[in-house]
mmCIF file of C-alpha atoms in Angstrom:
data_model
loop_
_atom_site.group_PDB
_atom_site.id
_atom_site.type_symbol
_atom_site.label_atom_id
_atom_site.label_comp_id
_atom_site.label_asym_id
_atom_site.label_seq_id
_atom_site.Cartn_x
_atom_site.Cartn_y
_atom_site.Cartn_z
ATOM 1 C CA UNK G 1 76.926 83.552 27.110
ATOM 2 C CA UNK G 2 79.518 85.007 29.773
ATOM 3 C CA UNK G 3 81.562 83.095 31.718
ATOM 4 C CA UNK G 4 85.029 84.057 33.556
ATOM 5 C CA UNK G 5 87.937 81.965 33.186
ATOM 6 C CA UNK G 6 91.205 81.584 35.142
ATOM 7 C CA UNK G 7 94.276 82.254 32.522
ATOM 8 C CA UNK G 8 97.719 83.407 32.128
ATOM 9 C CA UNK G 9 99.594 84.762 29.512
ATOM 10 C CA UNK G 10 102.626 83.506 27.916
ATOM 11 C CA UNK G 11 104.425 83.752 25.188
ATOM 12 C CA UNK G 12 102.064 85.711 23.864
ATOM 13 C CA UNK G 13 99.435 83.061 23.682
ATOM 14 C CA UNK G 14 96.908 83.103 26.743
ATOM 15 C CA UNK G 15 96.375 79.674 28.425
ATOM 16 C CA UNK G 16 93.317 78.866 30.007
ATOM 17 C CA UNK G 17 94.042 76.870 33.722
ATOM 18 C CA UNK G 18 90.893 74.978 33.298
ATOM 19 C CA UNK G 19 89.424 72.970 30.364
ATOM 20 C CA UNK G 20 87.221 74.978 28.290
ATOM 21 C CA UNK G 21 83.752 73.299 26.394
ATOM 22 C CA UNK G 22 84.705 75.310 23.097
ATOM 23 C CA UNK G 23 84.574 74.020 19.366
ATOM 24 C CA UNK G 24 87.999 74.088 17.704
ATOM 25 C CA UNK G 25 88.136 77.505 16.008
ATOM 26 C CA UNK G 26 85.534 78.898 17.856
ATOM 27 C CA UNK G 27 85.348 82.818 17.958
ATOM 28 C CA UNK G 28 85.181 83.697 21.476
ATOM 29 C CA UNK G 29 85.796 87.770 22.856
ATOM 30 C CA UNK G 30 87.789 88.105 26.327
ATOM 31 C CA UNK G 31 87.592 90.504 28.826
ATOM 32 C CA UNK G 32 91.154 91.272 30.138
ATOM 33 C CA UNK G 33 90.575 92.236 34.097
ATOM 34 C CA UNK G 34 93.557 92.552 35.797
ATOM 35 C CA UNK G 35 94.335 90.128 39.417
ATOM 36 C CA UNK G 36 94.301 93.064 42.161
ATOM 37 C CA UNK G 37 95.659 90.244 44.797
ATOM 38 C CA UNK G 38 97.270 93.069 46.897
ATOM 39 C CA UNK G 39 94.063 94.361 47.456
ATOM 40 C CA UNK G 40 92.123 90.983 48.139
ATOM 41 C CA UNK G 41 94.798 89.783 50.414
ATOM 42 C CA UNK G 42 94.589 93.575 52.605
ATOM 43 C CA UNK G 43 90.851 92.990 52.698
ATOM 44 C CA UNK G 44 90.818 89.387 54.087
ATOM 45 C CA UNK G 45 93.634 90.071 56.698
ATOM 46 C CA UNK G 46 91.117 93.123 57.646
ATOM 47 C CA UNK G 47 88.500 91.036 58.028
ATOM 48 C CA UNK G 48 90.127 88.316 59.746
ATOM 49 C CA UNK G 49 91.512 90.624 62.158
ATOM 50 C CA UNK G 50 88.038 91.655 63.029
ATOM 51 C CA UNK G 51 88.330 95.616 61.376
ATOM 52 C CA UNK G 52 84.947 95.247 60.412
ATOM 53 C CA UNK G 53 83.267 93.535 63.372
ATOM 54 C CA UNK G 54 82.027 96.617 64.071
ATOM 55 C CA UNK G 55 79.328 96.592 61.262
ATOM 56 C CA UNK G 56 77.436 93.798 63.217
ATOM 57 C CA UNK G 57 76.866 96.397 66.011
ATOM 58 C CA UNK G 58 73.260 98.143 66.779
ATOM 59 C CA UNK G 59 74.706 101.212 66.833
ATOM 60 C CA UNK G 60 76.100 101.387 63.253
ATOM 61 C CA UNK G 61 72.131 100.660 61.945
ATOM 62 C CA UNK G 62 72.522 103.692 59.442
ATOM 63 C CA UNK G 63 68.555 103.334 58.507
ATOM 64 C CA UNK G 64 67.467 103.613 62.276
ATOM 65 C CA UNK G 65 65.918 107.005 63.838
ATOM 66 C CA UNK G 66 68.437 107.214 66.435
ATOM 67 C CA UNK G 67 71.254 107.234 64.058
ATOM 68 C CA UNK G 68 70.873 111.059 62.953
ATOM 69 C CA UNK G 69 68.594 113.441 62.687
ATOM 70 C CA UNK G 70 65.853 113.554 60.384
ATOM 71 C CA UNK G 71 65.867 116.422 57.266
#
Protein backbone atom coordinates (compact mmCIF):
# COMPACT_ATOMS: atom_id res chain seq x y z
CA UNK A 1 0.00 0.00 0.00
CA UNK A 2 1.29 3.75 -0.48
CA UNK A 3 -0.08 6.47 1.05
CA UNK A 4 1.54 10.09 1.83
CA UNK A 5 1.33 11.52 5.13
CA UNK A 6 1.73 15.06 6.52
CA UNK A 7 4.69 14.92 9.35
CA UNK A 8 7.32 16.78 11.07
CA UNK A 9 10.28 15.93 12.71
CA UNK A 10 11.28 16.50 16.18
CA UNK A 11 13.36 15.48 18.49
CA UNK A 12 14.38 13.05 16.43
CA UNK A 13 11.14 11.19 16.41
CA UNK A 14 8.83 12.03 13.30
CA UNK A 15 5.18 12.90 14.20
CA UNK A 16 2.53 12.23 11.96
CA UNK A 17 -0.20 15.52 11.85
CA UNK A 18 -2.97 13.18 11.16
CA UNK A 19 -4.09 9.89 12.81
CA UNK A 20 -2.67 6.97 11.19
CA UNK A 21 -4.84 3.28 10.87
CA UNK A 22 -1.50 1.35 11.85
CA UNK A 23 -1.13 -1.71 14.32
CA UNK A 24 1.13 -0.90 17.28
CA UNK A 25 4.59 -2.02 16.13
CA UNK A 26 3.80 -2.13 12.74
CA UNK A 27 6.82 -2.02 10.23
CA UNK A 28 6.06 0.68 7.92
CA UNK A 29 9.06 2.29 5.22
CA UNK A 30 8.87 6.26 4.64
CA UNK A 31 9.72 8.19 1.88
CA UNK A 32 11.43 11.45 3.09
CA UNK A 33 10.39 14.23 0.25
CA UNK A 34 11.32 17.42 1.16
CA UNK A 35 8.31 20.66 1.38
CA UNK A 36 9.57 22.90 -1.70
CA UNK A 37 6.89 25.71 -0.40
CA UNK A 38 9.06 28.46 -2.06
CA UNK A 39 8.42 26.96 -5.16
CA UNK A 40 4.57 26.18 -4.72
CA UNK A 41 3.93 29.57 -3.37
CA UNK A 42 6.01 31.30 -6.82
CA UNK A 43 3.81 29.05 -8.92
CA UNK A 44 0.36 29.99 -7.45
CA UNK A 45 1.16 33.80 -7.29
CA UNK A 46 2.09 33.10 -11.19
CA UNK A 47 -0.91 31.71 -11.81
CA UNK A 48 -3.03 33.97 -9.95
CA UNK A 49 -1.50 36.80 -11.60
CA UNK A 50 -2.59 35.38 -14.86
CA UNK A 51 1.36 34.40 -16.26
CA UNK A 52 -0.09 31.54 -17.75
CA UNK A 53 -3.38 32.77 -19.22
CA UNK A 54 -1.75 32.67 -22.20
CA UNK A 55 -1.89 28.79 -22.58
CA UNK A 56 -5.75 29.06 -23.06
CA UNK A 57 -5.02 30.99 -26.31
CA UNK A 58 -5.56 29.44 -30.04
CA UNK A 59 -2.47 30.48 -30.98
CA UNK A 60 -0.29 28.54 -28.47
CA UNK A 61 -2.15 25.03 -29.97
CA UNK A 62 1.43 23.42 -30.33
CA UNK A 63 -0.28 20.22 -32.22
CA UNK A 64 -2.03 22.52 -34.89
CA UNK A 65 -0.63 22.91 -38.66
CA UNK A 66 -0.34 26.52 -38.41
CA UNK A 67 1.88 26.39 -35.47
CA UNK A 68 5.21 25.42 -37.48
CA UNK A 69 6.19 23.89 -40.24
CA UNK A 70 5.94 20.40 -40.97
CA UNK A 71 9.47 18.06 -41.19
Amino acid sequence: MLSTLPAIYENGVFKPLHKLDLTEQQRVEILILEDDLAASLIAQAAQQSGSYDFLHHPDEEIYAIKDGEGI
